[in-house]
Amino acid sequence: MKLFERYVLAEILPLLLGALAAVIVLLVLAALQEVIAPLLAKGADPVLVARVLALNVPEAAARALPIALMFATLLGLSRLSADSELKGALAAGIPATRLLWPVLALGLGVTVLAFALGEGLVPRAKVQERKVKQEIVFDNPRVIGLDGVGADGQRIVLRDALDRAISVGKIGPGGELEDLRIVTMQPGLPPREVITAASGRLQAGSNVLELRDGRRITYQDARPVTILTFKTGSLPVQDVQADLDAGGGELKPIYTPLRELWARTAMYRAQGVRSPADFTALHRKFAEPLAALALAFFAVSLAVFTFRSGRDLGLVWALLLTFAYYATWSVFRVMGENGAVSGVVAAYAPDLIAVVAGAALLWRTGRR
């Protein structure tokens, strides 16, 4: 790599690292702003909450890399232009288009890194995050609802790996569970067993539900077979599903490993099943890392255009353009997940807009 290219990269890389750190912090806080405060207010262990925050960093980094690259490129090349360093390079016979190659090379590296994060760390981090949230519930069950009642006034229902529904009527001080009902389900059949208890408590670490003053009823063909009462009892539970996010339940399709998501969408396509969230997620797996290349091209094109036109692209414009891309990405993502546009359009439209805008700026520059 020649001296000029190394000089351009040396100007952009520090800004890229700083912008990446800032965007990661913003994305993590934005993603968890509705979770952190309620958790801490209900007495969740701050160490466990911190672990949830840390496990969101890989996703935030993968999403922030392309945005941070565009911001750093715009700001770095603007500084070179404002200090007349680009003018000096042109006077030395270096064409302005040579700005493209180091930035595009950096964009390719960012693309590979973002894809590696999205496929390597992010799915594993999300699975681990759910386990930490389950630890939060076992450590202090009050975090899953204020006094056991959600915003809609309904009872809290947990599920475990044995397909048992654990209904909680109220959560008292110290994590005391009241008015418990545990129903053992059978696929396509009535419940096999129903356990009720006046009170109980989840034991952290051992994943045991202690029950007091209860009754156990077993059924066969929907008819009671045995009815037992007990003063105290212990019920082992496995992998209680207690997702603290508003979406609850399963992980979003974007967090599914690529091979599994590819097989799922292929099956849906063969069966004619419409699942816009899955198809949008599949295309986002590729489109979001490629955004680094698209945004790098746009940023250099804009820098060359503003230099040729004698304008100065400062911090405010860099922030506005970065926000404009994020808003465009968000709108198309929501439309794709809701089936308003196809998954291909939803995923690749923001990248295509950046490339077309960059090409138009280069064309305008060439005509000057």
mmCIF file of C-alpha atoms in Angstrom:
data_model
loop_
_atom_site.group_PDB
_atom_site.id
_atom_site.type_symbol
_atom_site.label_atom_id
_atom_site.label_comp_id
_atom_site.label_asym_id
_atom_site.label_seq_id
_atom_site.Cartn_x
_atom_site.Cartn_y
_atom_site.Cartn_z
ATOM 1 C CA MET A 1 0.000 0.000 0.000
ATOM 2 C CA LYS A 2 1.389 3.390 -0.995
ATOM 3 C CA LEU A 3 2.044 6.329 1.307
ATOM 4 C CA PHE A 4 -1.131 8.228 0.340
ATOM 5 C CA GLU A 5 -3.419 5.253 1.051
ATOM 6 C CA ARG A 6 -1.724 4.614 4.399
ATOM 7 C CA TYR A 7 -2.148 8.278 5.314
ATOM 8 C CA VAL A 8 -5.882 8.181 4.518
ATOM 9 C CA LEU A 9 -6.369 5.029 6.613
ATOM 10 C CA ALA A 10 -4.390 6.531 9.493
ATOM 11 C CA GLU A 11 -6.850 9.436 9.470
ATOM 12 C CA ILE A 12 -9.961 7.223 9.427
ATOM 13 C CA LEU A 13 -9.057 4.320 11.749
ATOM 14 C CA PRO A 14 -8.918 6.268 15.060
ATOM 15 C CA LEU A 15 -12.245 7.876 14.215
ATOM 16 C CA LEU A 16 -13.656 4.445 13.358
ATOM 17 C CA LEU A 17 -12.708 3.046 16.760
ATOM 18 C CA GLY A 18 -14.146 6.050 18.581
ATOM 19 C CA ALA A 19 -17.359 6.036 16.561
ATOM 20 C CA LEU A 20 -17.704 2.279 17.041
ATOM 21 C CA ALA A 21 -17.463 2.614 20.824
ATOM 22 C CA ALA A 22 -20.020 5.445 20.853
ATOM 23 C CA VAL A 23 -22.509 3.639 18.600
ATOM 24 C CA ILE A 24 -22.204 0.394 20.599
ATOM 25 C CA VAL A 25 -23.044 2.243 23.806
ATOM 26 C CA LEU A 26 -26.033 3.958 22.173
ATOM 27 C CA LEU A 27 -27.373 0.739 20.636
ATOM 28 C CA VAL A 28 -27.012 -1.241 23.872
ATOM 29 C CA LEU A 29 -28.786 1.427 25.891
ATOM 30 C CA ALA A 30 -31.505 1.826 23.261
ATOM 31 C CA ALA A 31 -32.109 -1.933 23.129
ATOM 32 C CA LEU A 32 -32.336 -2.341 26.904
ATOM 33 C CA GLN A 33 -33.775 0.962 28.095
ATOM 34 C CA GLU A 34 -37.124 -0.692 28.815
ATOM 35 C CA VAL A 35 -35.519 -3.592 30.703
ATOM 36 C CA ILE A 36 -32.647 -2.273 32.832
ATOM 37 C CA ALA A 37 -34.553 0.196 35.012
ATOM 38 C CA PRO A 38 -37.486 -2.171 35.801
ATOM 39 C CA LEU A 39 -35.091 -5.010 36.614
ATOM 40 C CA LEU A 40 -33.037 -2.957 39.034
ATOM 41 C CA ALA A 41 -36.157 -1.364 40.529
ATOM 42 C CA LYS A 42 -37.569 -4.825 41.298
ATOM 43 C CA GLY A 43 -34.388 -5.918 43.019
ATOM 44 C CA ALA A 44 -32.553 -7.840 40.266
ATOM 45 C CA ASP A 45 -28.920 -8.634 40.981
ATOM 46 C CA PRO A 46 -26.849 -5.808 39.392
ATOM 47 C CA VAL A 47 -24.121 -8.331 38.460
ATOM 48 C CA LEU A 48 -26.607 -10.404 36.451
ATOM 49 C CA VAL A 49 -28.013 -7.279 34.788
ATOM 50 C CA ALA A 50 -24.463 -6.271 33.873
ATOM 51 C CA ARG A 51 -23.980 -9.695 32.270
ATOM 52 C CA VAL A 52 -27.113 -9.141 30.175
ATOM 53 C CA LEU A 53 -25.665 -5.817 29.046
ATOM 54 C CA ALA A 54 -22.328 -7.412 28.169
ATOM 55 C CA LEU A 55 -24.000 -10.166 26.138
ATOM 56 C CA ASN A 56 -25.696 -7.517 23.984
ATOM 57 C CA VAL A 57 -22.341 -6.011 22.962
ATOM 58 C CA PRO A 58 -21.590 -8.494 20.099
ATOM 59 C CA GLU A 59 -24.909 -7.716 18.388
ATOM 60 C CA ALA A 60 -24.414 -3.983 18.901
ATOM 61 C CA ALA A 61 -20.877 -4.209 17.477
ATOM 62 C CA ALA A 62 -22.009 -6.122 14.376
ATOM 63 C CA ARG A 63 -24.725 -3.552 13.735
ATOM 64 C CA ALA A 64 -22.543 -0.554 14.571
ATOM 65 C CA LEU A 65 -19.538 -1.401 12.389
ATOM 66 C CA PRO A 66 -20.971 -0.223 9.009
ATOM 67 C CA ILE A 67 -22.512 2.902 10.554
ATOM 68 C CA ALA A 68 -19.310 3.782 12.399
ATOM 69 C CA LEU A 69 -17.289 3.306 9.192
ATOM 70 C CA MET A 70 -19.452 5.760 7.281
ATOM 71 C CA PHE A 71 -19.290 8.320 10.089
ATOM 72 C CA ALA A 72 -15.500 7.974 10.448
ATOM 73 C CA THR A 73 -14.942 8.227 6.685
ATOM 74 C CA LEU A 74 -17.102 11.315 6.341
ATOM 75 C CA LEU A 75 -15.433 13.035 9.277
ATOM 76 C CA GLY A 76 -11.887 11.979 8.380
ATOM 77 C CA LEU A 77 -12.061 13.018 4.719
ATOM 78 C CA SER A 78 -13.806 16.241 5.724
ATOM 79 C CA ARG A 79 -10.841 17.040 7.970
ATOM 80 C CA LEU A 80 -8.384 16.341 5.135
ATOM 81 C CA SER A 81 -10.378 18.607 2.849
ATOM 82 C CA ALA A 82 -10.721 21.418 5.400
ATOM 83 C CA ASP A 83 -6.949 21.423 6.016
ATOM 84 C CA SER A 84 -6.284 21.539 2.242
ATOM 85 C CA GLU A 85 -4.478 18.192 2.382
ATOM 86 C CA LEU A 86 -6.619 16.818 -0.425
ATOM 87 C CA LYS A 87 -5.795 19.907 -2.460
ATOM 88 C CA GLY A 88 -2.104 19.266 -1.867
ATOM 89 C CA ALA A 89 -2.501 15.642 -2.967
ATOM 90 C CA LEU A 90 -4.204 16.728 -6.169
ATOM 91 C CA ALA A 91 -1.474 19.271 -6.815
ATOM 92 C CA ALA A 92 1.068 16.445 -6.470
ATOM 93 C CA GLY A 93 -0.718 14.519 -9.236
ATOM 94 C CA ILE A 94 -2.710 12.087 -7.074
ATOM 95 C CA PRO A 95 -6.258 11.672 -8.453
ATOM 96 C CA ALA A 96 -9.144 12.064 -6.018
ATOM 97 C CA THR A 97 -10.475 8.646 -7.024
ATOM 98 C CA ARG A 98 -7.532 7.044 -5.201
ATOM 99 C CA LEU A 99 -9.437 7.805 -2.024
ATOM 100 C CA LEU A 100 -11.760 4.961 -2.985
ATOM 101 C CA TRP A 101 -9.321 2.068 -2.735
ATOM 102 C CA PRO A 102 -8.116 2.325 0.880
ATOM 103 C CA VAL A 103 -11.620 3.063 2.133
ATOM 104 C CA LEU A 104 -13.180 0.228 0.131
ATOM 105 C CA ALA A 105 -10.460 -2.119 1.378
ATOM 106 C CA LEU A 106 -11.278 -1.059 4.925
ATOM 107 C CA GLY A 107 -14.976 -1.534 4.124
ATOM 108 C CA LEU A 108 -14.292 -5.081 2.946
ATOM 109 C CA GLY A 109 -12.497 -5.856 6.196
ATOM 110 C CA VAL A 110 -15.387 -4.406 8.207
ATOM 111 C CA THR A 111 -17.838 -6.495 6.155
ATOM 112 C CA VAL A 112 -15.982 -9.711 6.965
ATOM 113 C CA LEU A 113 -15.737 -8.782 10.647
ATOM 114 C CA ALA A 114 -19.443 -7.862 10.885
ATOM 115 C CA PHE A 115 -20.453 -11.145 9.210
ATOM 116 C CA ALA A 116 -18.175 -13.131 11.539
ATOM 117 C CA LEU A 117 -19.683 -11.424 14.583
ATOM 118 C CA GLY A 118 -23.232 -11.925 13.315
ATOM 119 C CA GLU A 119 -22.736 -15.633 12.648
ATOM 120 C CA GLY A 120 -20.196 -16.510 15.309
ATOM 121 C CA LEU A 121 -20.718 -14.543 18.502
ATOM 122 C CA VAL A 122 -24.222 -13.087 18.262
ATOM 123 C CA PRO A 123 -26.292 -16.344 18.205
ATOM 124 C CA ARG A 124 -24.260 -17.821 21.073
ATOM 125 C CA ALA A 125 -24.480 -14.576 23.039
ATOM 126 C CA LYS A 126 -28.273 -14.489 22.656
ATOM 127 C CA VAL A 127 -28.628 -18.067 23.900
ATOM 128 C CA GLN A 128 -26.420 -17.244 26.870
ATOM 129 C CA GLU A 129 -28.399 -14.052 27.492
ATOM 130 C CA ARG A 130 -31.599 -16.070 27.898
ATOM 131 C CA LYS A 131 -29.858 -18.290 30.460
ATOM 132 C CA VAL A 132 -28.740 -15.234 32.429
ATOM 133 C CA LYS A 133 -32.305 -13.905 32.369
ATOM 134 C CA GLN A 134 -33.465 -17.223 33.777
ATOM 135 C CA GLU A 135 -30.874 -16.822 36.540
ATOM 136 C CA ILE A 136 -32.351 -13.395 37.271
ATOM 137 C CA VAL A 137 -35.801 -14.960 37.646
ATOM 138 C CA PHE A 138 -34.553 -17.701 39.969
ATOM 139 C CA ASP A 139 -32.544 -15.173 41.988
ATOM 140 C CA ASN A 140 -35.542 -12.858 42.439
ATOM 141 C CA PRO A 141 -38.875 -13.907 40.877
ATOM 142 C CA ARG A 142 -40.359 -10.436 41.423
ATOM 143 C CA VAL A 143 -38.560 -9.218 38.281
ATOM 144 C CA ILE A 144 -41.036 -11.045 36.014
ATOM 145 C CA GLY A 145 -43.943 -8.916 37.141
ATOM 146 C CA LEU A 146 -44.873 -6.209 39.614
ATOM 147 C CA ASP A 147 -46.502 -8.172 42.463
ATOM 148 C CA GLY A 148 -46.950 -11.057 40.028
ATOM 149 C CA VAL A 149 -49.336 -9.174 37.742
ATOM 150 C CA GLY A 150 -48.380 -7.863 34.322
ATOM 151 C CA ALA A 151 -49.544 -4.652 32.681
ATOM 152 C CA ASP A 152 -52.585 -6.462 31.238
ATOM 153 C CA GLY A 153 -53.617 -7.788 34.662
ATOM 154 C CA GLN A 154 -53.003 -11.430 33.666
ATOM 155 C CA ARG A 155 -51.286 -14.106 35.717
ATOM 156 C CA ILE A 156 -47.634 -14.819 34.995
ATOM 157 C CA VAL A 157 -47.073 -18.135 33.209
ATOM 158 C CA LEU A 158 -43.630 -19.765 32.919
ATOM 159 C CA ARG A 159 -42.787 -22.921 30.991
ATOM 160 C CA ASP A 160 -40.042 -25.455 31.391
ATOM 161 C CA ALA A 161 -38.349 -27.985 29.099
ATOM 162 C CA LEU A 162 -40.805 -30.732 30.182
ATOM 163 C CA ASP A 163 -43.676 -28.695 28.683
ATOM 164 C CA ARG A 164 -45.129 -27.820 32.066
ATOM 165 C CA ALA A 165 -46.961 -24.529 32.436
ATOM 166 C CA ILE A 166 -46.238 -22.875 35.791
ATOM 167 C CA SER A 167 -48.866 -20.257 36.592
ATOM 168 C CA VAL A 168 -48.142 -17.706 39.335
ATOM 169 C CA GLY A 169 -50.956 -15.675 40.820
ATOM 170 C CA LYS A 170 -48.838 -13.249 42.830
ATOM 171 C CA ILE A 171 -45.232 -12.658 43.816
ATOM 172 C CA GLY A 172 -44.829 -11.393 47.344
ATOM 173 C CA PRO A 173 -41.899 -9.818 49.199
ATOM 174 C CA GLY A 174 -38.662 -11.794 49.124
ATOM 175 C CA GLY A 175 -39.675 -13.706 46.001
ATOM 176 C CA GLU A 176 -42.500 -15.642 47.694
ATOM 177 C CA LEU A 177 -44.799 -17.178 45.054
ATOM 178 C CA GLU A 178 -48.509 -17.397 45.803
ATOM 179 C CA ASP A 179 -51.441 -19.210 44.186
ATOM 180 C CA LEU A 180 -49.377 -21.635 42.097
ATOM 181 C CA ARG A 181 -50.671 -23.999 39.441
ATOM 182 C CA ILE A 182 -48.438 -26.417 37.516
ATOM 183 C CA VAL A 183 -50.028 -28.128 34.521
ATOM 184 C CA THR A 184 -48.247 -30.982 32.704
ATOM 185 C CA MET A 185 -49.331 -30.805 29.089
ATOM 186 C CA GLN A 186 -49.691 -33.520 26.439
ATOM 187 C CA PRO A 187 -49.523 -32.599 22.741
ATOM 188 C CA GLY A 188 -53.048 -32.559 21.342
ATOM 189 C CA LEU A 189 -54.509 -34.035 24.554
ATOM 190 C CA PRO A 190 -55.944 -32.761 27.862
ATOM 191 C CA PRO A 191 -53.479 -32.144 30.736
ATOM 192 C CA ARG A 192 -51.946 -35.240 32.312
ATOM 193 C CA GLU A 193 -51.347 -33.712 35.717
ATOM 194 C CA VAL A 194 -52.333 -30.569 37.622
ATOM 195 C CA ILE A 195 -50.579 -29.439 40.817
ATOM 196 C CA THR A 196 -51.878 -26.514 42.853
ATOM 197 C CA ALA A 197 -50.206 -24.919 45.855
ATOM 198 C CA ALA A 198 -50.960 -21.991 48.104
ATOM 199 C CA SER A 199 -47.365 -20.807 48.073
ATOM 200 C CA GLY A 200 -43.863 -21.726 46.981
ATOM 201 C CA ARG A 201 -40.412 -20.502 46.082
ATOM 202 C CA LEU A 202 -37.921 -21.003 43.246
ATOM 203 C CA GLN A 203 -34.523 -22.092 44.519
ATOM 204 C CA ALA A 204 -31.648 -20.465 42.656
ATOM 205 C CA GLY A 205 -28.940 -22.773 41.373
ATOM 206 C CA SER A 206 -30.788 -26.044 42.026
ATOM 207 C CA ASN A 207 -33.756 -25.187 39.746
ATOM 208 C CA VAL A 208 -36.187 -26.636 42.270
ATOM 209 C CA LEU A 209 -39.658 -25.288 42.952
ATOM 210 C CA GLU A 210 -40.595 -25.738 46.598
ATOM 211 C CA LEU A 211 -44.357 -26.048 47.135
ATOM 212 C CA ARG A 212 -46.470 -25.713 50.295
ATOM 213 C CA ASP A 213 -50.104 -26.583 51.101
ATOM 214 C CA GLY A 214 -50.930 -28.141 47.750
ATOM 215 C CA ARG A 215 -52.839 -30.795 45.867
ATOM 216 C CA ARG A 216 -51.817 -33.074 42.973
ATOM 217 C CA ILE A 217 -54.405 -34.460 40.543
ATOM 218 C CA THR A 218 -53.551 -36.922 37.768
ATOM 219 C CA TYR A 219 -55.844 -37.520 34.791
ATOM 220 C CA GLN A 220 -56.527 -40.265 32.309
ATOM 221 C CA ASP A 221 -58.753 -39.472 29.331
ATOM 222 C CA ALA A 222 -59.592 -36.140 30.983
ATOM 223 C CA ARG A 223 -60.917 -37.903 34.097
ATOM 224 C CA PRO A 224 -59.274 -37.646 37.553
ATOM 225 C CA VAL A 225 -57.395 -40.790 38.576
ATOM 226 C CA THR A 226 -55.633 -39.769 41.795
ATOM 227 C CA ILE A 227 -55.989 -36.811 44.125
ATOM 228 C CA LEU A 228 -53.258 -36.241 46.713
ATOM 229 C CA THR A 229 -52.765 -33.414 49.179
ATOM 230 C CA PHE A 230 -49.437 -32.396 50.696
ATOM 231 C CA LYS A 231 -48.007 -29.942 53.195
ATOM 232 C CA THR A 232 -44.646 -29.489 51.458
ATOM 233 C CA GLY A 233 -43.075 -30.795 48.275
ATOM 234 C CA SER A 234 -40.217 -30.221 45.847
ATOM 235 C CA LEU A 235 -40.692 -30.086 42.080
ATOM 236 C CA PRO A 236 -37.570 -30.112 39.851
ATOM 237 C CA VAL A 237 -37.972 -27.836 36.833
ATOM 238 C CA GLN A 238 -35.781 -27.760 33.743
ATOM 239 C CA ASP A 239 -34.803 -24.734 31.654
ATOM 240 C CA VAL A 240 -37.588 -22.402 32.761
ATOM 241 C CA GLN A 241 -38.441 -20.061 29.866
ATOM 242 C CA ALA A 242 -38.621 -16.629 31.463
ATOM 243 C CA ASP A 243 -37.773 -14.100 28.783
ATOM 244 C CA LEU A 244 -37.710 -10.597 30.239
ATOM 245 C CA ASP A 245 -38.112 -8.908 26.823
ATOM 246 C CA ALA A 246 -41.473 -7.678 25.708
ATOM 247 C CA GLY A 247 -41.421 -10.140 22.806
ATOM 248 C CA GLY A 248 -40.969 -13.069 25.203
ATOM 249 C CA GLY A 249 -40.818 -16.657 24.015
ATOM 250 C CA GLU A 250 -38.518 -17.659 21.192
ATOM 251 C CA LEU A 251 -35.448 -15.907 19.885
ATOM 252 C CA LYS A 252 -35.934 -13.707 16.841
ATOM 253 C CA PRO A 253 -35.101 -15.294 13.464
ATOM 254 C CA ILE A 254 -32.103 -12.982 12.975
ATOM 255 C CA TYR A 255 -30.395 -14.756 15.909
ATOM 256 C CA THR A 256 -30.818 -18.180 14.324
ATOM 257 C CA PRO A 257 -27.589 -19.614 12.839
ATOM 258 C CA LEU A 258 -27.433 -19.213 9.056
ATOM 259 C CA ARG A 259 -27.518 -22.937 8.231
ATOM 260 C CA GLU A 260 -30.611 -23.517 10.349
ATOM 261 C CA LEU A 261 -32.362 -20.394 9.033
ATOM 262 C CA TRP A 262 -31.529 -21.355 5.436
ATOM 263 C CA ALA A 263 -33.046 -24.829 5.906
ATOM 264 C CA ARG A 264 -36.146 -23.381 7.562
ATOM 265 C CA THR A 265 -36.811 -20.842 4.812
ATOM 266 C CA ALA A 266 -36.204 -23.490 2.126
ATOM 267 C CA MET A 267 -38.868 -25.664 3.764
ATOM 268 C CA TYR A 268 -41.264 -22.700 3.958
ATOM 269 C CA ARG A 269 -40.628 -21.897 0.295
ATOM 270 C CA ALA A 270 -41.300 -25.479 -0.761
ATOM 271 C CA GLN A 271 -44.532 -25.585 1.252
ATOM 272 C CA GLY A 272 -45.671 -22.120 0.183
ATOM 273 C CA VAL A 273 -45.651 -20.835 3.760
ATOM 274 C CA ARG A 274 -45.429 -17.067 4.244
ATOM 275 C CA SER A 275 -43.035 -16.148 7.023
ATOM 276 C CA PRO A 276 -41.794 -12.615 6.266
ATOM 277 C CA ALA A 277 -39.756 -12.322 9.468
ATOM 278 C CA ASP A 278 -37.715 -15.433 8.606
ATOM 279 C CA PHE A 279 -37.108 -14.461 4.968
ATOM 280 C CA THR A 280 -36.183 -10.901 5.944
ATOM 281 C CA ALA A 281 -33.772 -12.234 8.577
ATOM 282 C CA LEU A 282 -32.121 -14.546 6.026
ATOM 283 C CA HIS A 283 -31.353 -11.686 3.647
ATOM 284 C CA ARG A 284 -30.302 -9.399 6.501
ATOM 285 C CA LYS A 285 -27.585 -11.928 7.373
ATOM 286 C CA PHE A 286 -25.799 -10.851 4.172
ATOM 287 C CA ALA A 287 -27.114 -7.340 3.564
ATOM 288 C CA GLU A 288 -26.142 -5.818 6.906
ATOM 289 C CA PRO A 289 -22.431 -6.733 6.703
ATOM 290 C CA LEU A 290 -22.367 -5.621 3.033
ATOM 291 C CA ALA A 291 -23.657 -2.240 4.195
ATOM 292 C CA ALA A 292 -20.052 -1.451 5.186
ATOM 293 C CA LEU A 293 -18.965 -1.536 1.532
ATOM 294 C CA ALA A 294 -22.026 0.403 0.359
ATOM 295 C CA LEU A 295 -21.615 3.109 2.999
ATOM 296 C CA ALA A 296 -17.845 3.359 2.424
ATOM 297 C CA PHE A 297 -18.477 3.962 -1.282
ATOM 298 C CA PHE A 298 -21.126 6.584 -0.502
ATOM 299 C CA ALA A 299 -18.918 8.354 2.054
ATOM 300 C CA VAL A 300 -15.954 8.664 -0.353
ATOM 301 C CA SER A 301 -18.220 9.785 -3.206
ATOM 302 C CA LEU A 302 -19.733 12.473 -1.003
ATOM 303 C CA ALA A 303 -16.305 13.598 0.202
ATOM 304 C CA VAL A 304 -15.034 13.954 -3.396
ATOM 305 C CA PHE A 305 -18.205 15.799 -4.411
ATOM 306 C CA THR A 306 -18.033 18.281 -1.522
ATOM 307 C CA PHE A 307 -14.319 18.868 -2.151
ATOM 308 C CA ARG A 308 -14.895 19.553 -5.846
ATOM 309 C CA SER A 309 -17.806 21.865 -5.090
ATOM 310 C CA GLY A 310 -15.860 23.792 -2.438
ATOM 311 C CA ARG A 311 -18.178 22.808 0.410
ATOM 312 C CA ASP A 312 -17.219 21.596 3.866
ATOM 313 C CA LEU A 313 -18.786 18.446 5.297
ATOM 314 C CA GLY A 314 -18.540 18.768 9.062
ATOM 315 C CA LEU A 315 -19.612 16.878 12.144
ATOM 316 C CA VAL A 316 -23.276 17.893 11.927
ATOM 317 C CA TRP A 317 -23.697 16.553 8.399
ATOM 318 C CA ALA A 318 -21.879 13.345 9.306
ATOM 319 C CA LEU A 319 -24.274 12.812 12.232
ATOM 320 C CA LEU A 320 -27.343 13.607 10.117
ATOM 321 C CA LEU A 321 -26.352 11.227 7.331
ATOM 322 C CA THR A 322 -25.564 8.477 9.831
ATOM 323 C CA PHE A 323 -28.970 8.928 11.454
ATOM 324 C CA ALA A 324 -30.648 8.982 8.009
ATOM 325 C CA TYR A 325 -29.169 5.598 7.144
ATOM 326 C CA TYR A 326 -30.166 4.090 10.502
ATOM 327 C CA ALA A 327 -33.720 5.403 10.116
ATOM 328 C CA THR A 328 -33.951 4.009 6.564
ATOM 329 C CA TRP A 329 -32.669 0.629 7.730
ATOM 330 C CA SER A 330 -35.176 0.556 10.604
ATOM 331 C CA VAL A 331 -38.159 1.407 8.370
ATOM 332 C CA PHE A 332 -37.344 -1.237 5.761
ATOM 333 C CA ARG A 333 -36.673 -3.852 8.452
ATOM 334 C CA VAL A 334 -40.072 -3.297 10.040
ATOM 335 C CA MET A 335 -41.812 -3.374 6.647
ATOM 336 C CA GLY A 336 -40.045 -6.608 5.741
ATOM 337 C CA GLU A 337 -40.836 -8.349 9.027
ATOM 338 C CA ASN A 338 -44.505 -7.407 8.643
ATOM 339 C CA GLY A 339 -44.722 -8.499 5.011
ATOM 340 C CA ALA A 340 -45.241 -5.022 3.537
ATOM 341 C CA VAL A 341 -42.260 -5.596 1.204
ATOM 342 C CA SER A 342 -40.309 -8.715 0.291
ATOM 343 C CA GLY A 343 -37.361 -9.815 2.404
ATOM 344 C CA VAL A 344 -34.929 -9.019 -0.429
ATOM 345 C CA VAL A 345 -36.171 -5.435 -0.724
ATOM 346 C CA ALA A 346 -36.263 -4.917 3.036
ATOM 347 C CA ALA A 347 -32.691 -6.157 3.496
ATOM 348 C CA TYR A 348 -30.910 -4.704 0.470
ATOM 349 C CA ALA A 349 -32.821 -1.444 -0.153
ATOM 350 C CA PRO A 350 -30.726 0.665 2.306
ATOM 351 C CA ASP A 351 -27.491 -0.626 0.721
ATOM 352 C CA LEU A 352 -28.792 0.012 -2.780
ATOM 353 C CA ILE A 353 -29.858 3.547 -1.889
ATOM 354 C CA ALA A 354 -26.329 4.271 -0.585
ATOM 355 C CA VAL A 355 -24.674 2.867 -3.730
ATOM 356 C CA VAL A 356 -27.005 4.724 -6.111
ATOM 357 C CA ALA A 357 -26.538 7.976 -4.187
ATOM 358 C CA GLY A 358 -22.750 7.528 -4.280
ATOM 359 C CA ALA A 359 -22.751 6.796 -8.007
ATOM 360 C CA ALA A 360 -24.904 9.877 -8.631
ATOM 361 C CA LEU A 361 -22.482 12.055 -6.652
ATOM 362 C CA LEU A 362 -19.489 10.727 -8.644
ATOM 363 C CA TRP A 363 -21.374 11.389 -11.892
ATOM 364 C CA ARG A 364 -22.143 14.939 -10.814
ATOM 365 C CA THR A 365 -18.490 15.410 -9.839
ATOM 366 C CA GLY A 366 -17.284 14.179 -13.232
ATOM 367 C CA ARG A 367 -19.477 16.688 -15.031
ATOM 368 C CA ARG A 368 -18.020 19.643 -13.178
#
